[in-house]
Structure formats: C-alpha cells, structure tokens
Short mmCIF file of N, CA and C in Angstrom, two decimals:
data_model
loop_
_atom_site.label_atom_id
_atom_site.label_comp_id
_atom_site.label_asym_id
_atom_site.label_seq_id
_atom_site.Cartn_x
_atom_site.Cartn_y
_atom_site.Cartn_z
N SER A 2 30.08 182.93 6.12
CA SER A 2 29.77 183.98 7.10
C SER A 2 29.59 183.52 8.39
N GLU A 3 29.76 184.04 9.50
CA GLU A 3 29.57 183.66 10.85
C GLU A 3 29.34 184.67 11.68
N LEU A 4 28.06 184.44 12.34
CA LEU A 4 27.73 185.47 13.56
C LEU A 4 28.50 185.45 14.63
N VAL A 5 28.97 186.46 14.96
CA VAL A 5 30.10 186.61 16.01
C VAL A 5 29.61 187.29 17.35
N SER A 6 28.40 188.23 17.18
CA SER A 6 27.98 188.78 18.23
C SER A 6 26.56 189.32 18.03
N VAL A 7 25.67 189.68 19.01
CA VAL A 7 24.40 190.37 18.87
C VAL A 7 24.54 191.48 19.87
N GLU A 8 24.29 192.65 19.25
CA GLU A 8 24.20 193.78 20.23
C GLU A 8 22.99 194.57 20.13
N ALA A 9 22.59 195.12 21.09
CA ALA A 9 21.23 196.09 21.06
C ALA A 9 21.62 197.43 21.51
N PRO A 10 21.98 198.30 20.56
CA PRO A 10 22.55 199.63 21.00
C PRO A 10 21.40 200.52 21.45
N GLN A 11 20.27 200.09 21.09
CA GLN A 11 19.13 201.09 21.59
C GLN A 11 18.34 200.29 22.87
N GLY A 12 19.18 199.32 23.39
CA GLY A 12 18.42 198.42 24.36
C GLY A 12 17.65 197.35 23.95
N GLU A 13 17.73 196.26 24.92
CA GLU A 13 17.19 195.02 24.54
C GLU A 13 15.48 195.23 24.44
N GLY A 14 15.06 196.09 24.97
CA GLY A 14 13.66 196.33 25.07
C GLY A 14 13.07 196.75 23.58
N ARG A 15 14.14 197.36 22.75
CA ARG A 15 13.58 197.69 21.56
C ARG A 15 13.95 196.70 20.42
N ALA A 16 14.79 195.67 20.84
CA ALA A 16 15.05 194.70 19.68
C ALA A 16 14.13 193.55 19.68
N PRO A 17 13.95 193.05 18.44
CA PRO A 17 12.87 192.09 18.32
C PRO A 17 13.35 190.77 19.12
N ALA A 18 12.64 190.05 19.66
CA ALA A 18 13.02 188.72 20.48
C ALA A 18 13.68 187.72 19.58
N SER A 19 13.39 187.75 18.42
CA SER A 19 13.92 186.73 17.50
C SER A 19 15.59 187.15 17.16
N VAL A 20 15.90 188.47 17.27
CA VAL A 20 17.26 188.67 17.07
C VAL A 20 18.00 188.38 18.49
N LEU A 21 17.50 188.73 19.54
CA LEU A 21 18.00 188.46 20.75
C LEU A 21 18.34 186.87 21.01
N LYS A 22 17.38 186.09 20.25
CA LYS A 22 17.57 184.71 20.47
C LYS A 22 18.86 184.15 19.73
N LEU A 23 19.26 184.91 18.86
CA LEU A 23 20.32 184.60 18.15
C LEU A 23 21.71 184.57 18.80
N ARG A 24 21.65 185.20 20.10
CA ARG A 24 22.75 185.14 20.80
C ARG A 24 23.29 183.74 21.25
N ALA A 25 22.14 182.90 21.45
CA ALA A 25 22.49 181.46 21.85
C ALA A 25 23.37 180.85 20.74
N THR A 26 23.14 181.40 19.58
CA THR A 26 23.86 180.62 18.35
C THR A 26 25.46 180.90 18.38
N VAL A 27 25.80 181.98 18.93
CA VAL A 27 27.07 182.54 18.68
C VAL A 27 28.15 181.41 19.40
N GLY A 28 29.04 180.93 18.18
CA GLY A 28 29.99 180.09 18.81
C GLY A 28 29.73 178.67 18.39
N THR A 29 28.51 178.39 17.79
CA THR A 29 28.09 177.21 17.53
C THR A 29 27.94 177.06 15.90
N LEU A 30 27.58 175.96 15.43
CA LEU A 30 27.55 175.55 13.97
C LEU A 30 26.28 176.35 13.36
N ALA A 31 25.23 176.70 14.08
CA ALA A 31 24.24 177.39 13.87
C ALA A 31 24.49 178.83 13.56
N ALA A 32 25.67 179.22 13.95
CA ALA A 32 26.07 180.78 13.74
C ALA A 32 26.70 180.97 12.21
N ILE A 33 27.03 179.67 11.54
CA ILE A 33 27.62 179.67 10.20
C ILE A 33 26.75 179.69 9.20
N GLU A 34 26.78 180.46 8.30
CA GLU A 34 25.75 180.55 7.06
C GLU A 34 26.73 180.29 5.74
N LYS A 35 26.47 179.23 5.03
CA LYS A 35 27.06 178.95 3.84
C LYS A 35 26.29 179.66 2.53
N TYR A 36 26.81 180.37 1.63
CA TYR A 36 26.23 180.83 0.70
C TYR A 36 26.95 180.91 -0.75
N PRO A 37 26.46 180.85 -1.79
CA PRO A 37 27.19 181.15 -3.17
C PRO A 37 28.01 182.44 -3.18
N GLN A 38 29.30 182.57 -3.72
CA GLN A 38 30.03 183.83 -3.88
C GLN A 38 30.46 183.71 -5.28
N ARG A 39 30.64 184.88 -6.04
CA ARG A 39 31.05 185.11 -7.35
C ARG A 39 32.14 186.24 -7.15
N TYR A 40 33.13 186.08 -8.14
CA TYR A 40 34.00 187.14 -8.45
C TYR A 40 34.07 187.47 -10.12
N VAL A 41 34.15 188.82 -10.17
CA VAL A 41 34.23 189.27 -11.81
C VAL A 41 35.61 190.04 -12.08
N SER A 42 35.74 190.00 -13.19
CA SER A 42 36.88 190.70 -13.77
C SER A 42 36.43 192.18 -13.89
N TYR A 43 36.96 193.23 -13.53
CA TYR A 43 36.85 194.62 -13.83
C TYR A 43 37.88 195.49 -13.97
N LEU A 44 38.00 196.05 -15.06
CA LEU A 44 39.32 196.72 -15.32
C LEU A 44 40.56 196.24 -15.10
N GLY A 45 40.63 194.94 -15.54
CA GLY A 45 41.91 194.08 -15.53
C GLY A 45 42.15 193.30 -14.06
N LYS A 46 41.11 193.66 -13.02
CA LYS A 46 41.34 193.07 -11.77
C LYS A 46 40.27 192.20 -11.39
N ILE A 47 40.43 191.31 -10.49
CA ILE A 47 39.31 190.48 -9.99
C ILE A 47 38.94 191.13 -8.71
N ILE A 48 37.45 191.44 -8.82
CA ILE A 48 36.80 192.04 -7.43
C ILE A 48 35.78 191.18 -7.12
N ALA A 49 35.23 191.17 -5.82
CA ALA A 49 34.06 190.44 -5.53
C ALA A 49 33.06 191.13 -6.06
N ASP A 50 31.94 190.47 -6.71
CA ASP A 50 30.73 190.80 -7.05
C ASP A 50 29.90 190.86 -5.74
N ARG A 51 29.81 192.18 -4.98
CA ARG A 51 29.19 192.20 -3.71
C ARG A 51 27.67 192.08 -3.90
N GLU A 52 27.27 192.45 -4.99
CA GLU A 52 25.65 192.38 -5.12
C GLU A 52 25.27 190.92 -4.95
N PHE A 53 25.90 190.03 -5.86
CA PHE A 53 25.70 188.76 -5.91
C PHE A 53 25.93 188.00 -4.58
N ASN A 54 26.87 188.21 -4.07
CA ASN A 54 27.49 187.68 -2.86
C ASN A 54 26.55 188.06 -1.60
N VAL A 55 26.00 189.48 -1.47
CA VAL A 55 25.10 189.77 -0.53
C VAL A 55 23.77 189.18 -0.78
N ARG A 56 23.29 188.97 -2.02
CA ARG A 56 22.01 188.43 -2.37
C ARG A 56 21.97 186.88 -1.92
N GLY A 57 23.14 186.28 -1.95
CA GLY A 57 23.22 184.74 -1.48
C GLY A 57 23.16 184.81 -0.01
N LEU A 58 23.83 185.84 0.69
CA LEU A 58 23.80 185.74 2.22
C LEU A 58 22.33 186.00 2.69
N VAL A 59 21.83 187.09 1.98
CA VAL A 59 20.41 187.50 2.67
C VAL A 59 19.32 186.43 2.26
N ARG A 60 19.44 185.80 1.00
CA ARG A 60 18.51 184.77 0.74
C ARG A 60 18.60 183.54 1.72
N SER A 61 19.89 183.34 2.08
CA SER A 61 20.10 182.17 3.03
C SER A 61 19.56 182.68 4.36
N SER A 62 19.36 183.96 4.67
CA SER A 62 19.06 184.24 6.17
C SER A 62 17.72 184.88 6.09
N GLY A 63 16.90 184.95 5.18
CA GLY A 63 15.38 185.57 5.43
C GLY A 63 14.85 186.25 4.35
N GLY A 64 15.56 186.81 3.52
CA GLY A 64 15.01 187.79 2.38
C GLY A 64 15.46 188.98 2.45
N PHE A 65 15.12 189.60 1.14
CA PHE A 65 15.61 190.95 1.05
C PHE A 65 14.45 191.75 0.08
N GLU A 66 14.39 193.07 0.29
CA GLU A 66 13.80 193.95 -0.68
C GLU A 66 14.43 194.56 -1.80
N SER A 67 15.67 194.85 -1.42
CA SER A 67 16.31 195.35 -2.63
C SER A 67 17.97 195.56 -2.17
N ILE A 68 18.81 195.52 -3.35
CA ILE A 68 20.37 195.48 -3.01
C ILE A 68 20.80 196.45 -4.12
N ASP A 69 21.55 197.36 -3.93
CA ASP A 69 22.17 198.48 -4.79
C ASP A 69 23.61 198.34 -4.70
N TRP A 70 24.41 197.99 -5.83
CA TRP A 70 25.70 197.87 -5.85
C TRP A 70 26.35 198.08 -7.45
N ASP A 71 27.23 198.78 -7.42
CA ASP A 71 27.68 199.25 -8.80
C ASP A 71 29.40 198.88 -8.96
N ALA A 72 29.78 198.22 -9.97
CA ALA A 72 31.23 197.71 -9.99
C ALA A 72 32.15 199.03 -10.05
N ALA A 73 31.61 200.05 -10.61
CA ALA A 73 32.35 201.30 -10.68
C ALA A 73 32.65 202.00 -9.44
N ASN A 74 31.77 201.68 -8.46
CA ASN A 74 31.94 201.94 -6.98
C ASN A 74 31.65 200.75 -6.08
N PRO A 75 32.74 199.73 -6.10
CA PRO A 75 32.66 198.64 -5.49
C PRO A 75 32.63 198.61 -3.90
N ASN A 76 32.95 199.86 -3.44
CA ASN A 76 33.30 200.01 -1.88
C ASN A 76 32.05 200.22 -1.21
N VAL A 77 30.75 200.55 -1.95
CA VAL A 77 29.62 200.94 -1.06
C VAL A 77 28.61 199.96 -1.63
N LEU A 78 27.88 199.31 -0.76
CA LEU A 78 26.73 198.38 -1.15
C LEU A 78 25.54 198.59 -0.06
N ARG A 79 24.36 198.94 -0.71
CA ARG A 79 23.05 199.10 0.11
C ARG A 79 22.20 197.94 -0.13
N VAL A 80 21.66 197.49 1.23
CA VAL A 80 20.84 196.47 1.07
C VAL A 80 19.51 196.78 2.14
N THR A 81 18.41 196.52 1.70
CA THR A 81 17.22 196.46 2.39
C THR A 81 16.51 195.24 2.65
N THR A 82 16.60 194.80 3.93
CA THR A 82 16.01 193.35 4.07
C THR A 82 14.73 193.33 5.04
N LYS A 83 14.15 192.24 5.17
CA LYS A 83 12.86 192.24 5.98
C LYS A 83 13.34 191.50 7.21
N ARG A 84 13.00 192.07 8.35
CA ARG A 84 13.13 191.54 9.76
C ARG A 84 11.88 191.81 10.42
N ASP A 85 11.38 190.56 10.86
CA ASP A 85 9.81 190.73 11.82
C ASP A 85 9.03 191.83 11.03
N SER A 86 8.85 191.70 9.79
CA SER A 86 7.88 192.43 8.95
C SER A 86 8.24 193.87 8.80
N ALA A 87 9.56 194.41 9.19
CA ALA A 87 10.07 195.71 9.33
C ALA A 87 11.08 195.81 8.09
N SER A 88 11.13 196.79 7.47
CA SER A 88 12.31 196.90 6.42
C SER A 88 13.46 197.53 7.25
N VAL A 89 14.66 196.86 7.13
CA VAL A 89 15.84 197.35 7.71
C VAL A 89 16.94 197.61 6.61
N ASN A 90 17.46 199.01 6.56
CA ASN A 90 18.41 199.54 5.66
C ASN A 90 19.63 199.31 6.06
N THR A 91 20.54 198.80 5.53
CA THR A 91 21.90 198.61 5.79
C THR A 91 22.89 199.12 4.66
N GLU A 92 23.88 199.94 5.03
CA GLU A 92 24.83 200.34 3.98
C GLU A 92 26.37 199.66 4.46
N ILE A 93 26.88 199.15 3.53
CA ILE A 93 28.06 198.38 3.79
C ILE A 93 29.15 199.11 2.96
N ARG A 94 30.35 199.55 3.67
CA ARG A 94 31.36 200.24 3.08
C ARG A 94 32.62 199.54 3.42
N VAL A 95 33.34 199.28 2.26
CA VAL A 95 34.59 198.48 2.43
C VAL A 95 35.68 199.72 2.72
N THR A 96 36.39 199.63 3.65
CA THR A 96 37.40 200.69 4.04
C THR A 96 38.77 200.03 3.73
N ARG A 97 39.01 198.85 4.08
CA ARG A 97 40.34 198.11 3.81
C ARG A 97 40.06 196.94 3.09
N ARG A 98 41.16 196.40 2.31
CA ARG A 98 41.18 195.43 1.63
C ARG A 98 42.46 194.41 1.72
N ALA A 99 42.44 193.16 1.73
CA ALA A 99 43.60 192.23 1.83
C ALA A 99 43.88 192.05 0.35
N THR A 100 44.93 192.09 -0.09
CA THR A 100 45.39 191.83 -1.40
C THR A 100 46.46 190.63 -1.41
N GLY A 101 46.68 189.87 -2.58
CA GLY A 101 47.68 188.82 -2.78
C GLY A 101 47.55 188.45 -4.04
N ASP A 102 48.17 187.37 -4.40
CA ASP A 102 48.29 186.59 -5.47
C ASP A 102 47.06 185.38 -5.51
N CYS A 103 46.06 185.72 -6.37
CA CYS A 103 44.92 184.80 -6.31
C CYS A 103 44.99 183.72 -7.47
N ARG A 104 46.19 183.75 -8.12
CA ARG A 104 46.39 182.62 -9.02
C ARG A 104 46.57 181.15 -8.51
N ARG A 105 45.97 180.19 -8.95
CA ARG A 105 46.21 178.71 -8.45
C ARG A 105 47.62 178.60 -8.71
N GLN A 106 48.16 177.72 -7.72
CA GLN A 106 49.58 177.33 -7.91
C GLN A 106 49.53 175.95 -8.06
#
C-alpha cells in the first residue's frame, strides 16, 4: 500500500499535525507500507479476505479498534482506527474490480 496524497477537506487547522506531517513522505519509500494479505475461496471463486488484509494494514500503521467484514457481502468493509487518541470510522466500498486468470503458469 502506498500513501499518494494527504488532504484536509475541513481545513488544515482541523487536521492533526501528525497527519499533515505525512505529506513529506509522499513519493518516498516511507510512504510504502508492507503487510500480509490473504485470499479465500468463496462460492467457487477466489476473493480477497478484506478483513484480514485491512487488519494487517492497520496493525502496520498504528492500531485499530474494530473491523467488520462478511464474505457474503465482500464489497463493504467498516474499520474503526485510533488516530491521535480519537476514534476514526472508515467505510470501504468496492465499486469496481479487475478480473483475470489467477492460475500460475
């Protein structure tokens, strides 16, 4: 995963200083996070285990409070993380997918 931008839609005065400092890392190796990922078989298809994958991402970036994901509805993932002692709720919705042959050749 790579940080590509830092925005403050409510103004920089409302954004934590630690978040604004991240702008300096955009485009550098410090903006790249490596974390484990897992894929699972579901109804005869291979899908990303978003709960596992986001847990790995969040653990590598500071911690989380909760993650809610269900393979029966894999397009929606809800994550609550800690940021500067505040709880931040994020909902991730997948609206497009790339498909292809995932068999090794």
